[in-house]
Short mmCIF file of C-alpha atoms in Angstrom, two decimals:
data_model
loop_
_atom_site.label_atom_id
_atom_site.label_comp_id
_atom_site.label_asym_id
_atom_site.label_seq_id
_atom_site.Cartn_x
_atom_site.Cartn_y
_atom_site.Cartn_z
CA MET N 1 5.34 22.90 19.94
CA ALA N 2 3.28 20.01 19.00
CA LEU N 3 -0.30 20.09 20.84
CA ASP N 4 -0.88 18.16 23.80
CA VAL N 5 -3.72 16.39 22.20
CA LEU N 6 -4.50 13.82 24.94
CA GLY N 7 -4.46 16.36 27.50
CA ASP N 8 -7.39 18.60 25.50
CA VAL N 9 -9.39 15.47 25.29
CA LEU N 10 -9.19 14.41 28.90
CA GLN N 11 -9.65 18.04 30.51
CA GLY N 12 -13.07 17.82 32.19
CA TYR N 13 -13.20 14.12 31.11
CA SER N 14 -15.68 11.98 32.99
CA ARG N 15 -16.41 8.81 30.82
CA GLN N 16 -14.50 5.29 30.83
CA LEU N 17 -11.00 5.51 29.25
CA TYR N 18 -9.71 2.09 28.70
CA ARG N 19 -5.61 2.31 27.91
CA ASN N 20 -3.62 -0.49 25.97
CA ILE N 21 -6.14 -2.94 26.76
CA PRO N 22 -5.36 -6.65 25.68
CA VAL N 23 -7.12 -7.94 22.64
CA PRO N 24 -9.27 -10.73 24.31
CA LYS N 25 -10.41 -7.97 26.95
CA LEU N 26 -11.11 -5.57 23.53
CA VAL N 27 -12.84 -8.22 21.65
CA GLU N 28 -15.41 -8.64 24.57
CA MET N 29 -16.06 -5.14 24.99
CA ALA N 30 -16.60 -4.71 21.48
CA LEU N 31 -19.11 -7.73 21.48
CA ALA N 32 -20.91 -6.47 24.65
CA ARG N 33 -21.26 -2.80 22.81
CA GLY N 34 -22.66 -4.38 19.65
CA GLU N 35 -19.87 -3.38 17.20
CA GLY N 36 -19.08 -6.59 15.82
CA THR N 37 -20.21 -10.35 15.36
CA LEU N 38 -17.83 -13.41 16.26
CA THR N 39 -17.76 -16.02 13.13
CA THR N 40 -17.13 -19.73 12.97
CA SER N 41 -13.45 -19.01 12.72
CA GLY N 42 -13.46 -16.53 15.93
CA ALA N 43 -12.58 -13.50 13.74
CA LEU N 44 -14.71 -10.40 14.92
CA ARG N 45 -16.51 -9.43 12.02
CA VAL N 46 -17.57 -5.68 11.39
CA VAL N 47 -19.44 -3.89 9.09
CA THR N 48 -18.21 -0.14 8.28
CA GLY N 49 -21.57 1.41 6.57
CA LYS N 50 -21.52 3.85 3.87
CA TYR N 51 -17.28 3.94 3.52
CA THR N 52 -16.11 0.51 2.82
CA GLY N 53 -12.66 1.98 1.62
CA ARG N 54 -10.51 4.91 1.89
CA SER N 55 -12.09 8.32 0.58
CA PRO N 56 -9.34 9.81 -1.41
CA ASP N 57 -11.20 13.21 -2.06
CA ASP N 58 -11.79 14.07 1.89
CA LYS N 59 -8.05 13.35 2.94
CA PHE N 60 -6.52 16.58 3.30
CA ILE N 61 -2.89 18.01 4.63
CA VAL N 62 -2.58 21.30 6.77
CA GLU N 63 -0.73 23.86 4.39
CA THR N 64 1.60 25.45 7.38
CA PRO N 65 4.34 27.90 6.20
CA ASP N 66 6.88 25.47 6.70
CA LEU N 67 5.35 23.11 4.27
CA ALA N 68 3.97 25.51 1.65
CA ASP N 69 6.87 24.90 -0.96
CA GLU N 70 8.03 21.43 0.12
CA LEU N 71 4.80 19.26 -0.50
CA TRP N 72 3.48 17.73 -3.77
CA TRP N 73 0.34 19.96 -3.70
CA GLN N 74 -0.68 18.56 -7.20
CA ASN N 75 -1.31 15.32 -5.57
CA ASN N 76 -2.50 16.34 -1.90
CA LYS N 77 -5.55 18.74 -1.15
CA LYS N 78 -4.98 21.54 1.43
CA ILE N 79 -6.89 22.42 4.35
CA SER N 80 -6.11 25.77 6.24
CA VAL N 81 -4.92 26.11 9.64
CA LYS N 82 -8.13 27.98 10.77
CA ALA N 83 -10.37 25.22 9.19
CA PHE N 84 -7.94 22.35 11.39
CA GLU N 85 -8.72 24.40 14.29
CA GLY N 86 -12.17 24.10 14.02
CA LEU N 87 -12.34 20.32 13.10
CA TYR N 88 -9.77 19.72 15.92
CA GLN N 89 -12.08 21.36 18.27
CA LYS N 90 -14.85 19.69 17.25
CA VAL N 91 -13.36 16.11 17.59
CA VAL N 92 -12.00 16.81 20.97
CA ASP N 93 -15.57 17.64 22.11
CA TYR N 94 -17.03 15.13 20.77
CA LEU N 95 -14.73 12.52 22.19
CA LYS N 96 -15.08 13.75 25.87
CA SER N 97 -18.81 12.23 25.43
CA LYS N 98 -17.66 9.00 24.63
CA ASP N 99 -15.88 5.84 26.19
CA LEU N 100 -12.57 6.23 24.72
CA PHE N 101 -9.89 3.45 23.96
CA ILE N 102 -5.82 4.34 23.71
CA PHE N 103 -3.48 2.56 22.11
CA GLU N 104 0.41 3.40 22.11
CA GLY N 105 3.01 1.50 20.47
CA SER N 106 4.72 2.82 17.18
CA ALA N 107 5.64 2.58 13.44
CA GLY N 108 8.72 0.84 12.38
CA ALA N 109 10.05 -2.45 13.43
CA ASP N 110 13.66 -1.06 12.94
CA SER N 111 13.81 1.06 16.51
CA ALA N 112 15.99 3.28 15.36
CA TYR N 113 13.59 4.55 13.15
CA ALA N 114 10.41 4.37 14.65
CA ILE N 115 8.21 6.60 15.69
CA PRO N 116 5.58 6.75 18.63
CA VAL N 117 2.26 6.68 17.65
CA ARG N 118 -0.90 6.86 19.57
CA VAL N 119 -4.54 6.12 18.75
CA VAL N 120 -7.67 7.45 20.15
CA ASN N 121 -10.27 5.71 19.40
CA GLU N 122 -14.27 5.81 19.75
CA PHE N 123 -14.76 2.50 19.14
CA ALA N 124 -13.18 -0.92 20.71
CA TRP N 125 -12.81 -2.68 17.23
CA GLN N 126 -10.51 -0.29 15.80
CA ASN N 127 -8.62 -0.39 19.02
CA ILE N 128 -8.27 -4.11 18.05
CA PHE N 129 -7.06 -2.78 14.39
CA VAL N 130 -4.80 -0.86 15.54
CA ARG N 131 -3.20 -2.71 18.25
CA GLN N 132 -2.69 -5.73 15.55
CA LEU N 133 -1.40 -3.61 12.54
CA PHE N 134 0.99 -1.28 14.50
CA VAL N 135 4.02 -1.98 16.49
CA ARG N 136 3.32 -3.28 19.79
CA SER N 137 6.49 -1.49 21.63
CA GLY N 138 5.81 -2.22 25.40
CA GLU N 139 3.71 0.92 25.56
CA LYS N 140 6.84 3.21 25.59
CA TYR N 141 5.05 6.08 24.18
CA GLY N 142 6.41 9.26 25.32
CA SER N 143 3.98 12.28 25.59
CA THR N 144 6.93 14.37 25.28
CA ASP N 145 8.64 12.89 22.50
CA PRO N 146 8.58 15.25 19.70
CA LEU N 147 8.52 12.83 16.94
CA GLY N 148 5.32 11.39 18.32
CA PHE N 149 2.11 11.29 16.48
CA THR N 150 -1.36 10.98 17.82
CA ILE N 151 -4.43 9.96 15.95
CA LEU N 152 -8.17 11.32 16.79
CA ALA N 153 -10.50 8.67 15.52
CA ALA N 154 -13.92 9.53 15.61
CA PRO N 155 -16.32 8.00 13.23
CA GLY N 156 -19.34 9.36 14.83
CA CYS N 157 -17.93 13.13 14.21
CA THR N 158 -19.33 14.54 11.15
CA ALA N 159 -18.21 17.33 9.37
CA ASP N 160 -20.23 20.40 7.85
CA PRO N 161 -18.74 21.36 4.36
CA ALA N 162 -19.90 24.48 4.51
CA ILE N 163 -18.47 25.45 7.81
CA ASP N 164 -15.41 23.08 8.10
CA GLY N 165 -14.05 23.47 4.59
CA THR N 166 -14.37 19.94 3.53
CA TYR N 167 -16.17 18.25 0.66
CA SER N 168 -18.39 15.83 2.59
CA GLU N 169 -19.32 14.42 6.30
CA ALA N 170 -16.01 12.47 6.37
CA PHE N 171 -12.51 13.68 6.72
CA VAL N 172 -8.84 12.98 7.28
CA VAL N 173 -6.58 15.74 7.85
CA ILE N 174 -3.28 14.92 8.52
CA ASN N 175 -1.27 18.33 10.71
CA PHE N 176 2.59 17.79 10.39
CA SER N 177 3.15 20.46 12.36
CA GLN N 178 0.91 19.48 15.19
CA ARG N 179 1.85 16.06 14.84
CA VAL N 180 -1.86 15.21 14.90
CA VAL N 181 -4.30 13.14 12.41
CA LEU N 182 -8.16 13.75 12.79
CA ILE N 183 -10.41 11.13 11.25
CA GLY N 184 -14.20 11.54 11.32
CA GLY N 185 -17.11 10.63 9.70
CA THR N 186 -15.80 7.35 7.90
CA HIS N 187 -15.65 4.21 9.73
CA TYR N 188 -13.20 2.80 7.31
CA ALA N 189 -9.85 1.41 9.73
CA GLY N 190 -7.67 1.65 6.86
CA GLU N 191 -7.73 5.53 6.90
CA MET N 192 -5.66 4.96 10.25
CA LYS N 193 -3.23 3.17 8.45
CA LYS N 194 -2.70 4.73 5.58
CA SER N 195 -2.33 7.95 7.76
CA ILE N 196 0.63 6.66 9.24
CA PHE N 197 2.22 5.36 6.09
CA SER N 198 1.81 8.86 4.92
CA ILE N 199 3.22 10.24 7.72
CA MET N 200 6.32 8.15 7.03
CA ASN N 201 6.68 8.66 3.56
CA TYR N 202 7.13 12.32 4.76
CA LEU N 203 9.32 11.86 7.55
CA LEU N 204 11.90 9.14 6.72
CA PRO N 205 12.95 10.04 3.19
CA LYS N 206 14.60 13.01 5.36
CA GLN N 207 16.67 10.65 6.87
CA ASN N 208 18.05 9.35 3.63
CA ILE N 209 15.37 6.26 3.90
CA LEU N 210 13.35 4.88 1.16
CA THR N 211 9.71 4.55 2.01
CA MET N 212 7.75 1.76 -0.06
CA HIS N 213 4.77 0.31 -0.79
CA CYS N 214 5.77 -3.32 -1.61
CA SER N 215 5.75 -6.47 0.30
CA ALA N 216 8.88 -8.16 1.25
CA ASN N 217 10.46 -12.00 1.91
CA ARG N 218 13.68 -13.56 2.74
CA GLY N 219 14.95 -16.77 1.32
CA ALA N 220 16.78 -19.42 3.56
CA ASP N 221 20.19 -17.80 1.65
CA ASN N 222 19.01 -14.59 3.70
CA LYS N 223 18.46 -12.75 0.75
CA VAL N 224 15.54 -10.40 0.66
CA ALA N 225 12.86 -9.59 -2.44
CA LEU N 226 10.81 -6.81 -2.45
CA PHE N 227 7.35 -6.83 -4.58
CA PHE N 228 5.69 -3.53 -5.83
CA GLY N 229 2.70 -3.61 -7.61
CA LEU N 230 -1.04 -1.98 -7.74
CA SER N 231 -4.40 -3.91 -6.42
CA GLY N 232 -4.79 -7.18 -8.94
CA THR N 233 -1.11 -7.34 -10.01
CA GLY N 234 -0.27 -10.94 -7.84
CA LYS N 235 1.74 -9.01 -5.20
CA THR N 236 0.19 -10.58 -1.98
CA SER N 237 0.02 -14.05 -3.71
CA LEU N 238 3.75 -14.08 -5.25
CA SER N 239 5.21 -12.88 -1.89
CA ALA N 240 3.36 -15.37 0.11
CA ASP N 241 5.58 -18.01 -0.64
CA PRO N 242 5.80 -21.14 1.59
CA ASP N 243 9.53 -21.75 0.86
CA ARG N 244 10.46 -17.80 2.03
CA LEU N 245 9.71 -16.09 4.98
CA LEU N 246 7.48 -13.19 5.09
CA ILE N 247 8.95 -9.89 6.50
CA GLY N 248 5.57 -7.56 5.50
CA ASP N 249 2.96 -7.57 3.26
CA ASP N 250 2.53 -3.70 2.67
CA GLU N 251 4.82 -0.94 3.70
CA HIS N 252 8.61 -0.83 4.27
CA GLY N 253 11.60 1.50 4.76
CA TRP N 254 15.03 1.08 3.40
CA SER N 255 17.87 2.66 5.50
CA ASP N 256 21.67 2.12 5.29
CA ASN N 257 20.93 -0.83 7.63
CA GLY N 258 18.27 -2.92 5.42
CA ILE N 259 14.83 -2.49 4.87
CA PHE N 260 12.36 -2.88 7.95
CA ASN N 261 8.24 -3.26 7.84
CA ILE N 262 6.63 0.10 9.16
CA GLU N 263 3.97 -2.26 10.43
CA GLY N 264 3.42 -5.29 12.99
CA GLY N 265 0.69 -6.98 10.95
CA CYS N 266 -1.23 -7.61 7.79
CA TYR N 267 -4.35 -5.99 5.98
CA ALA N 268 -5.18 -8.66 3.53
CA LYS N 269 -7.73 -8.10 1.03
CA CYS N 270 -9.98 -11.41 0.91
CA ILE N 271 -12.64 -11.00 -1.75
CA HIS N 272 -12.52 -14.95 -3.13
CA LEU N 273 -10.13 -15.83 -0.63
CA SER N 274 -9.87 -19.65 -0.27
CA HIS N 275 -7.81 -22.20 1.72
CA GLU N 276 -6.43 -23.77 -1.54
CA ASN N 277 -4.95 -20.72 -2.65
CA GLU N 278 -4.13 -19.09 -0.19
CA PRO N 279 -3.92 -21.04 3.06
CA GLN N 280 -1.77 -18.73 5.35
CA ILE N 281 -4.19 -15.56 4.88
CA TRP N 282 -6.79 -18.22 5.41
CA GLU N 283 -5.30 -19.65 8.73
CA ALA N 284 -4.58 -16.33 10.03
CA ILE N 285 -8.52 -15.30 10.14
CA LYS N 286 -9.16 -16.56 13.59
CA PHE N 287 -9.42 -15.20 17.05
CA GLY N 288 -7.95 -11.35 17.60
CA SER N 289 -8.26 -10.77 13.73
CA VAL N 290 -10.91 -8.31 12.53
CA LEU N 291 -12.86 -8.58 9.12
CA GLU N 292 -14.20 -5.80 7.90
CA ASN N 293 -17.42 -6.05 5.21
CA VAL N 294 -17.58 -9.69 4.49
CA SER N 295 -20.90 -10.93 3.96
CA MET N 296 -22.04 -13.34 6.60
CA ASP N 297 -24.77 -15.78 7.54
CA GLU N 298 -26.67 -14.14 10.50
CA ALA N 299 -27.62 -17.72 11.70
CA THR N 300 -24.83 -19.53 11.26
CA ARG N 301 -21.84 -16.97 11.21
CA GLU N 302 -20.44 -18.47 8.41
CA VAL N 303 -18.77 -16.14 6.26
CA ASP N 304 -18.76 -15.94 2.11
CA TYR N 305 -15.51 -14.69 0.82
CA ASP N 306 -17.04 -14.71 -2.57
CA SER N 307 -19.71 -12.32 -1.84
CA ALA N 308 -18.97 -8.95 -3.12
CA GLN N 309 -22.87 -7.74 -1.84
CA ILE N 310 -21.15 -5.27 0.75
CA THR N 311 -18.24 -4.40 -1.21
CA GLU N 312 -15.40 -5.95 -3.56
CA ASN N 313 -13.07 -4.45 -1.01
CA THR N 314 -13.42 -6.94 2.11
CA ARG N 315 -10.76 -7.17 4.19
CA ALA N 316 -8.86 -9.19 6.98
CA ALA N 317 -6.66 -7.74 9.80
CA TYR N 318 -4.25 -9.81 11.92
CA PRO N 319 -0.93 -9.52 13.65
CA ILE N 320 1.96 -10.61 11.15
CA ASP N 321 2.94 -13.45 13.68
CA TYR N 322 -0.45 -15.22 12.33
CA ILE N 323 1.45 -16.29 9.47
CA PRO N 324 3.68 -19.24 10.38
CA ASN N 325 6.92 -18.69 8.42
CA SER N 326 7.20 -14.79 9.45
CA ILE N 327 9.63 -12.59 10.87
CA TYR N 328 9.37 -10.21 13.79
CA PRO N 329 9.95 -8.04 14.20
CA GLY N 330 10.09 -7.64 10.38
CA ILE N 331 13.91 -6.41 9.63
CA GLY N 332 15.95 -7.72 6.86
CA GLY N 333 19.00 -6.98 5.19
CA HIS N 334 19.50 -5.28 1.93
CA PRO N 335 17.45 -6.64 -0.93
CA SER N 336 19.26 -8.47 -3.61
CA THR N 337 16.35 -8.27 -6.11
CA ILE N 338 13.03 -5.88 -6.77
CA VAL N 339 10.35 -6.92 -8.69
CA PHE N 340 8.02 -4.54 -10.02
CA LEU N 341 4.63 -6.33 -11.02
CA THR N 342 1.93 -5.19 -13.55
CA ALA N 343 -1.22 -6.95 -15.27
CA ASP N 344 -1.14 -5.76 -18.42
CA ALA N 345 -4.32 -5.92 -20.25
CA PHE N 346 -3.04 -4.84 -23.42
CA GLY N 347 -1.11 -7.92 -23.71
CA VAL N 348 1.84 -5.97 -25.12
CA LEU N 349 4.57 -5.84 -22.36
CA PRO N 350 6.84 -8.94 -22.15
CA PRO N 351 6.07 -11.45 -19.16
CA ILE N 352 9.74 -10.47 -17.42
CA ALA N 353 12.28 -7.63 -18.48
CA ARG N 354 15.46 -6.51 -16.58
CA LEU N 355 15.82 -2.78 -15.75
CA SER N 356 18.72 -0.66 -15.58
CA PRO N 357 18.60 2.01 -12.67
CA GLU N 358 17.19 4.57 -15.10
CA GLN N 359 14.50 2.20 -16.22
CA ALA N 360 14.02 1.42 -12.66
CA MET N 361 13.08 5.16 -11.88
CA TYR N 362 11.34 5.41 -15.20
CA TYR N 363 8.90 2.33 -14.10
CA PHE N 364 9.24 3.18 -10.96
CA MET N 365 7.69 6.62 -11.33
CA SER N 366 5.23 5.31 -13.98
CA GLY N 367 3.69 2.68 -11.27
CA TYR N 368 1.50 1.24 -14.11
CA THR N 369 -0.91 -1.29 -14.42
CA SER N 370 -4.52 -1.70 -16.19
CA LYS N 371 -8.03 -1.85 -15.20
CA LEU N 372 -10.30 -4.61 -16.61
CA ALA N 373 -13.34 -4.21 -18.60
CA GLY N 374 -16.19 -4.77 -16.16
CA THR N 375 -14.70 -4.08 -12.97
CA GLU N 376 -15.87 -0.49 -12.52
CA LEU N 377 -18.94 1.15 -14.10
CA GLY N 378 -18.50 2.49 -17.58
CA ILE N 379 -14.87 0.59 -18.05
CA THR N 380 -15.75 -1.42 -21.78
CA GLU N 381 -12.30 -1.61 -22.63
CA PRO N 382 -8.75 -1.74 -20.70
CA GLN N 383 -7.77 1.05 -19.23
CA ALA N 384 -3.94 2.18 -18.06
CA THR N 385 -3.63 3.32 -14.50
CA PHE N 386 -0.84 5.26 -13.57
CA SER N 387 0.11 5.63 -9.63
CA ALA N 388 3.38 7.01 -9.15
CA CYS N 389 5.55 4.71 -6.90
CA PHE N 390 3.00 2.25 -7.02
CA GLY N 391 1.19 4.65 -4.26
CA ALA N 392 0.57 8.12 -5.44
CA PRO N 393 -2.43 8.66 -2.89
CA PHE N 394 0.10 8.24 0.16
CA LEU N 395 3.24 10.46 -1.15
CA PRO N 396 3.34 13.88 0.36
CA LEU N 397 6.44 14.78 -1.12
CA PRO N 398 7.32 14.93 -4.93
CA PRO N 399 7.72 11.38 -7.06
CA LEU N 400 11.49 12.24 -7.76
CA VAL N 401 12.34 12.46 -4.02
CA TYR N 402 11.24 8.65 -3.81
CA ALA N 403 12.94 7.71 -7.07
CA ASN N 404 16.18 9.13 -6.68
CA LEU N 405 16.59 7.08 -3.51
CA LEU N 406 15.51 4.10 -5.31
CA ARG N 407 18.25 4.98 -7.82
CA GLU N 408 20.90 5.56 -5.24
CA LYS N 409 19.85 2.39 -2.80
CA ILE N 410 20.27 -0.17 -5.88
CA SER N 411 22.88 1.24 -7.20
CA GLN N 412 25.02 1.00 -3.86
CA TYR N 413 23.96 -2.28 -2.90
CA HIS N 414 23.93 -3.71 -6.62
CA THR N 415 20.02 -4.73 -6.44
CA ARG N 416 18.70 -6.33 -9.41
CA VAL N 417 15.30 -4.96 -10.75
CA PHE N 418 12.89 -6.85 -12.84
CA LEU N 419 9.73 -5.59 -14.53
CA ILE N 420 7.30 -9.02 -14.57
CA ASN N 421 3.84 -8.64 -16.17
CA THR N 422 1.22 -10.98 -14.63
CA GLY N 423 -1.43 -9.68 -17.28
CA TRP N 424 -2.27 -10.60 -20.88
CA GLN N 425 -0.69 -12.29 -23.78
CA GLY N 426 -1.61 -13.19 -27.44
CA GLY N 427 -3.88 -10.37 -27.27
CA THR N 428 -6.13 -7.93 -25.11
CA TYR N 429 -7.68 -8.95 -22.51
CA GLY N 430 -11.04 -10.87 -23.95
CA VAL N 431 -8.93 -11.79 -26.93
CA GLY N 432 -5.89 -13.37 -25.57
CA LYS N 433 -5.29 -15.35 -22.21
CA ARG N 434 -3.63 -14.20 -18.99
CA ILE N 435 -0.11 -15.64 -18.24
CA SER N 436 0.08 -18.94 -16.66
CA ILE N 437 0.68 -18.17 -12.70
CA GLN N 438 2.79 -21.17 -12.84
CA HIS N 439 5.10 -19.49 -15.74
CA THR N 440 4.69 -16.37 -13.65
CA ARG N 441 6.25 -18.17 -10.49
CA ARG N 442 9.22 -19.76 -12.32
CA MET N 443 9.95 -16.19 -13.49
CA VAL N 444 9.79 -14.85 -10.00
CA SER N 445 12.36 -17.55 -8.90
CA ALA N 446 14.72 -17.17 -11.39
CA ALA N 447 15.15 -13.75 -11.04
CA ILE N 448 15.24 -13.93 -7.37
CA ASN N 449 17.92 -16.79 -7.12
CA GLY N 450 20.21 -15.16 -9.97
CA TYR N 451 19.60 -17.53 -12.52
CA LEU N 452 18.82 -14.79 -15.38
CA ASP N 453 22.31 -13.56 -14.39
CA PHE N 454 23.82 -15.91 -16.85
CA VAL N 455 21.31 -15.95 -19.94
CA ASP N 456 21.14 -14.08 -23.03
CA TYR N 457 18.74 -11.09 -23.60
CA GLY N 458 17.33 -9.20 -26.54
CA THR N 459 15.68 -5.40 -26.77
CA HIS N 460 12.53 -4.96 -27.32
CA PRO N 461 11.46 -2.84 -30.24
CA ILE N 462 8.95 -0.73 -28.86
CA PHE N 463 9.49 -0.77 -25.02
CA ASN N 464 13.18 -0.63 -24.77
CA LEU N 465 13.12 -3.53 -22.50
CA GLU N 466 16.03 -5.85 -21.67
CA VAL N 467 14.40 -9.15 -22.11
CA PRO N 468 15.59 -12.75 -21.32
CA THR N 469 16.21 -15.41 -24.19
CA LYS N 470 15.33 -18.27 -21.88
CA CYS N 471 14.14 -18.56 -18.29
CA SER N 472 14.10 -22.23 -17.00
CA GLY N 473 10.44 -24.04 -17.15
CA VAL N 474 9.08 -21.20 -19.26
CA PRO N 475 8.39 -21.69 -22.71
CA ASP N 476 11.02 -19.36 -25.07
CA ALA N 477 8.29 -18.34 -27.49
CA ILE N 478 6.47 -16.27 -24.94
CA LEU N 479 8.77 -14.43 -23.30
CA MET N 480 8.91 -11.78 -26.55
CA PRO N 481 5.41 -10.81 -26.36
CA GLN N 482 4.79 -10.33 -30.05
CA ASN N 483 5.64 -13.76 -30.68
CA THR N 484 1.93 -14.92 -28.90
CA TRP N 485 0.03 -12.78 -31.42
CA ASN N 486 -1.59 -14.07 -34.46
CA ASP N 487 -1.98 -10.54 -35.88
CA PRO N 488 1.61 -8.94 -35.74
CA LYS N 489 -0.07 -5.53 -36.78
CA ALA N 490 -2.47 -5.49 -34.40
CA TYR N 491 0.12 -5.96 -31.77
CA GLN N 492 2.19 -3.34 -33.21
CA LEU N 493 -0.79 -0.45 -32.79
CA SER N 494 -1.59 -1.92 -29.10
CA ALA N 495 1.89 -1.66 -28.22
CA GLU N 496 2.48 1.84 -29.56
CA HIS N 497 -0.80 3.16 -28.31
CA LEU N 498 0.69 1.62 -24.74
CA ALA N 499 4.03 3.57 -25.23
CA GLY N 500 1.93 6.47 -26.04
CA MET N 501 0.03 6.20 -22.88
CA PHE N 502 3.90 5.93 -20.82
CA HIS N 503 5.06 9.08 -22.45
CA LYS N 504 1.45 11.22 -21.87
CA ASN N 505 1.73 10.21 -18.45
CA PHE N 506 5.38 10.59 -17.75
CA ALA N 507 5.56 14.25 -19.56
CA LYS N 508 3.75 15.40 -16.18
CA PHE N 509 6.75 14.95 -14.28
CA SER N 510 9.31 18.10 -14.08
CA ASP N 511 12.81 18.37 -14.17
CA MET N 512 12.95 14.52 -15.41
CA PRO N 513 16.90 13.46 -15.92
CA LEU N 514 17.30 13.29 -19.52
CA GLU N 515 18.57 9.52 -19.36
CA VAL N 516 15.45 8.65 -17.13
CA ILE N 517 13.42 9.77 -20.07
CA GLN N 518 15.23 8.36 -22.66
CA SER N 519 15.15 4.96 -20.82
CA GLY N 520 11.22 4.65 -21.44
CA PRO N 521 9.67 3.28 -24.62
CA PHE N 522 11.24 4.39 -27.88
CA GLN N 523 9.96 7.59 -28.72
CA HIS N 524 10.01 7.41 -32.40
CA VAL N 525 7.06 4.51 -32.03
CA ALA N 526 5.02 5.73 -29.48
CA ALA N 527 1.48 6.48 -31.15
CA GLN N 528 -0.05 10.08 -30.53
CA VAL N 529 -2.70 9.68 -27.13
CA GLY N 530 -5.26 12.27 -26.90
#
């Protein structure tokens, strides 16, 4: 039986409790309490201190007997029941001495699969965040609902690693059996959002629902498209299409009814944000939005989106209906097209390729993109990055669970799948040039609208990919990437090197169907990667 978390917190409680407070009042309270500052756009700007992003090394799942053989422990850190109980009592005791803000809503725009979510916050600004990011379900949270999860968010409560079994003062602990999340030591609001996504990634696949770290939009013809991609691949830019309706920007489920947004808001990265390039996001940052860690002139209250003085990971949180061409609640039909986005800094992947169901599994489980030289300390040349299902940090279950669901659904609903490279051509990063965004948009449009169903394809000699020979508005010569390099031998070596990295990464997945393994880069051309 789940804990009566709120009952434990309120037992003997004598401070002020604020429950389901409207956003304008919460903004007033956050300002009065000195938690943030209003910017010239009307957004509330806050600074989160030491932690300006997620802290994956401080995230744990409680190891209970029912989960011991079920979870993907190679990807998730364990914490004992005893350690959880100690942290739980520490957090409860800490919150008893604070004014508290409670939000009660849900996760999941489709009410058939939504789960009640209750969040108990130490800070008013974090209560604004969850109120804007989750689904406001009319405050129908049932304290006895067996599916309800409660988050206790106590940034000021720190752990002692020697006593509490953590690695630092910060901790994010999910207890599936007791249906509670403990967050302490970190002020970064994204931990609340991603904890619920991790929970949905555990619960929904058991109902034959694929959970996806992707954005989604819908055209005037009601056809739905999904966009998967890691940071820097263009997922947000390409899905924010003024000619299509935004369903959601980050987390979705795919059931027998179609797709649905898990959230009710957006959490956009806003470094280098401009009105010219992303007008919809720019206009959404207004009263009721929360800006995290954006540099601001204290005298004028003007923000500087180009500044990374605090962090590169500057963020804006706002409800999805702040985007004019959005759908709320975020529900759509079965996707007709899926796009996997990658920014290949090696310059060797084709700008667009059509994937078979087996290849869709392969590239879904690979979740490839590349980090660029200079983006992180010590990176002097492009580095391959693989994140299973384009969201490994949020997967409690083995990747094959999600990949099998993907294959089942794209086969059942005849969904096209394309791999689109938004990275480099004509050479590696620093030698070649980035693929034109105008060309990428035309390829995305051709894929979504079915135009590529009626062209001829050739097979890439190394990556075993079906590459279209023509795409309207895109030069034929760039479709096969080897044609853009001046040195064919250099292309061959770079392509073989990346193919080898794909094989090395994929070898860690056990019990993989042979037809999926064989759908990756050709084995005989992959260079050995140490």
